[in-house]
Each structure stands twice: as C-alpha cells, then as structure tokens.
C-alpha cells in the first residue's frame, strides 16, 4: 500500500514515525519560537535547504540556541552550508548576541542580526517562506 500525502497540507508529526503518530496540519504557532532563549539545555532552530541548478545544495539554519556540544552550545547563530557537485563543502557559522535576536511566539518570524525568515500564509495553498542570510 502506498501512502497518499496531499501536497497542499503542511504536515507535523505527533509521533516518531508515520505508523506511530497522527499527521496534523501545522498552525502558525507550531513553527514559532517555543524555548526560553538563553535557558540552559533548551535548543531550537529553523532549517531550510535548496537544491540549485548545476548540482549545488544550499542549507541554512537559524539557531535560537545552537544544539551541538562544545563552546558554541546554546549560542544564537546562523549557519550557511554550500555543498558543491564535486562533494566539497563550505560551512559558515556566525554567532550573535541576545539583543540581535527576535522571534515571534505566534508565527514563524525570526530575525538574527540582518538575517531573517518569515512566512506568508496562503488561503489556498502551502505557506510561503522568505529567508535572507548575509555573510559577514
């Protein structure tokens, strides 16, 4: 049996897999900020990827709190990774101070320095995300 997934539904999982949870349409607040920024052992980020012409892949993260262990854990940051067709990877993580961070708790609207992501909800389709990242 093949799963049918309606392409007009933004999905969220309530369990660890398709068989273990219920698929529900996401509400704007589902992709908003949930953690207390700066609190210990709380992590949250927004992830985007794009497969570009010519075989390049671009990956972007907006971190309310960077999750990886080490000196940067818990820091506010943006990350941009470029994967080239030949396998080479360029990765840049830029840390920011708490005053440089804004995120809504009602909808996906995040600003870190001059970098931002926001969403426009469509009445008749999927939400449209706009992201902007600027290298130092």
Coordinates of C-alpha atoms in Angstrom, one line a residue:
X1 CA 0.0 0.0 0.0
X2 CA 1.3 3.5 -0.9
X3 CA 0.8 6.5 1.4
X4 CA -1.1 9.4 -0.1
X5 CA 0.2 12.7 1.0
X6 CA -1.9 15.8 0.0
X7 CA 0.7 18.3 -1.4
X8 CA -1.5 21.2 -0.1
X9 CA -1.1 20.1 3.6
X10 CA 1.8 21.3 5.7
X11 CA 2.5 18.3 8.0
X12 CA 3.6 17.9 11.6
X13 CA 4.2 14.6 13.3
X14 CA 3.0 13.8 16.8
X15 CA 5.0 10.5 17.0
X16 CA 8.3 9.1 15.9
X17 CA 7.1 7.8 12.6
X18 CA 4.1 7.6 10.2
X19 CA 2.8 4.5 11.9
X20 CA 3.3 5.8 15.4
X21 CA 1.7 9.2 15.2
X22 CA -1.1 11.2 13.7
X23 CA -0.3 13.7 10.8
X24 CA -1.9 17.0 11.6
X25 CA -1.9 20.3 9.6
X26 CA 0.5 22.8 11.3
X27 CA -0.7 26.0 12.8
X28 CA 1.4 29.2 12.5
X29 CA 2.5 28.9 16.2
X30 CA 3.8 25.4 15.6
X31 CA 6.7 26.9 13.7
X32 CA 7.2 29.8 16.1
X33 CA 9.6 30.1 19.0
X34 CA 9.0 27.7 21.9
X35 CA 12.0 27.8 24.1
X36 CA 13.2 30.4 26.7
X37 CA 16.2 31.8 24.8
X38 CA 19.3 31.7 27.0
X39 CA 17.9 29.0 29.3
X40 CA 20.3 26.0 29.8
X41 CA 19.6 22.8 27.8
X42 CA 16.9 24.3 25.6
X43 CA 17.6 24.2 21.9
X44 CA 15.6 25.4 18.9
X45 CA 16.3 26.1 15.2
X46 CA 14.7 26.6 11.8
X47 CA 16.2 24.6 8.9
X48 CA 15.9 25.3 5.1
X49 CA 17.5 23.6 2.2
X50 CA 17.5 24.2 -1.5
X51 CA 18.8 22.1 -4.4
X52 CA 20.1 24.6 -7.0
X53 CA 20.7 24.3 -10.8
X54 CA 24.1 22.9 -11.5
X55 CA 24.0 20.4 -8.7
X56 CA 24.6 22.7 -5.7
X57 CA 22.8 22.4 -2.4
X58 CA 22.4 25.2 0.0
X59 CA 21.5 24.6 3.6
X60 CA 20.5 27.4 6.1
X61 CA 19.9 27.3 9.9
X62 CA 18.6 30.0 12.2
X63 CA 19.5 29.0 15.7
X64 CA 17.7 30.4 18.7
X65 CA 20.1 28.1 20.6
X66 CA 22.8 26.1 18.9
X67 CA 22.4 22.4 19.8
X68 CA 25.8 20.9 19.2
X69 CA 28.1 20.3 22.3
X70 CA 31.1 22.5 22.7
X71 CA 31.9 26.2 23.2
X72 CA 29.0 27.3 20.9
X73 CA 26.2 25.2 22.5
X74 CA 23.3 27.4 23.4
X75 CA 24.5 30.3 21.3
X76 CA 22.3 32.3 18.9
X77 CA 23.7 31.9 15.4
X78 CA 23.0 31.5 11.7
X79 CA 24.7 28.8 9.6
X80 CA 25.1 28.5 5.9
X81 CA 26.4 25.4 4.2
X82 CA 27.1 25.1 0.5
X83 CA 27.6 21.6 -0.9
X84 CA 29.2 21.6 -4.4
X85 CA 28.6 19.0 -7.1
X86 CA 32.2 17.7 -6.7
X87 CA 31.5 17.0 -3.0
X88 CA 33.3 19.9 -1.5
X89 CA 31.6 21.7 1.4
X90 CA 31.8 25.3 2.6
X91 CA 30.3 25.9 6.0
X92 CA 30.0 29.2 7.9
X93 CA 28.5 29.7 11.4
X94 CA 28.1 33.3 12.6
X95 CA 27.3 33.8 16.3
X96 CA 25.2 36.7 17.6
X97 CA 24.3 38.3 20.9
X98 CA 20.9 38.1 22.5
X99 CA 20.0 41.7 21.6
X100 CA 20.5 40.8 17.9
X101 CA 17.7 38.1 18.2
X102 CA 14.0 38.4 17.7
X103 CA 11.5 35.6 17.3
X104 CA 7.7 35.6 17.4
X105 CA 5.9 33.0 19.6
X106 CA 2.7 33.3 17.4
X107 CA 4.1 32.6 13.9
X108 CA 7.4 31.8 12.0
X109 CA 9.1 35.3 12.2
X110 CA 12.7 35.3 13.1
X111 CA 15.5 37.9 12.9
X112 CA 19.1 37.3 13.8
X113 CA 21.2 40.4 13.0
X114 CA 20.2 41.3 9.5
X115 CA 19.3 37.7 8.7
X116 CA 15.6 36.8 8.7
X117 CA 12.9 34.3 7.9
X118 CA 9.3 35.0 7.7
X119 CA 6.2 33.3 6.3
X120 CA 3.2 34.3 4.3
X121 CA 0.2 32.1 4.8
X122 CA -1.9 31.4 1.7
X123 CA -5.7 30.8 1.9
X124 CA -5.5 28.3 -0.9
X125 CA -2.1 26.6 -0.5
X126 CA 1.1 26.0 1.4
X127 CA 2.7 28.7 3.4
X128 CA 5.5 30.6 1.5
X129 CA 8.7 31.2 3.5
X130 CA 11.1 34.1 2.7
X131 CA 14.6 33.8 4.0
X132 CA 17.6 36.2 3.9
X133 CA 21.1 35.4 5.0
X134 CA 24.0 37.7 4.8
X135 CA 27.7 36.7 5.2
X136 CA 29.9 38.9 7.3

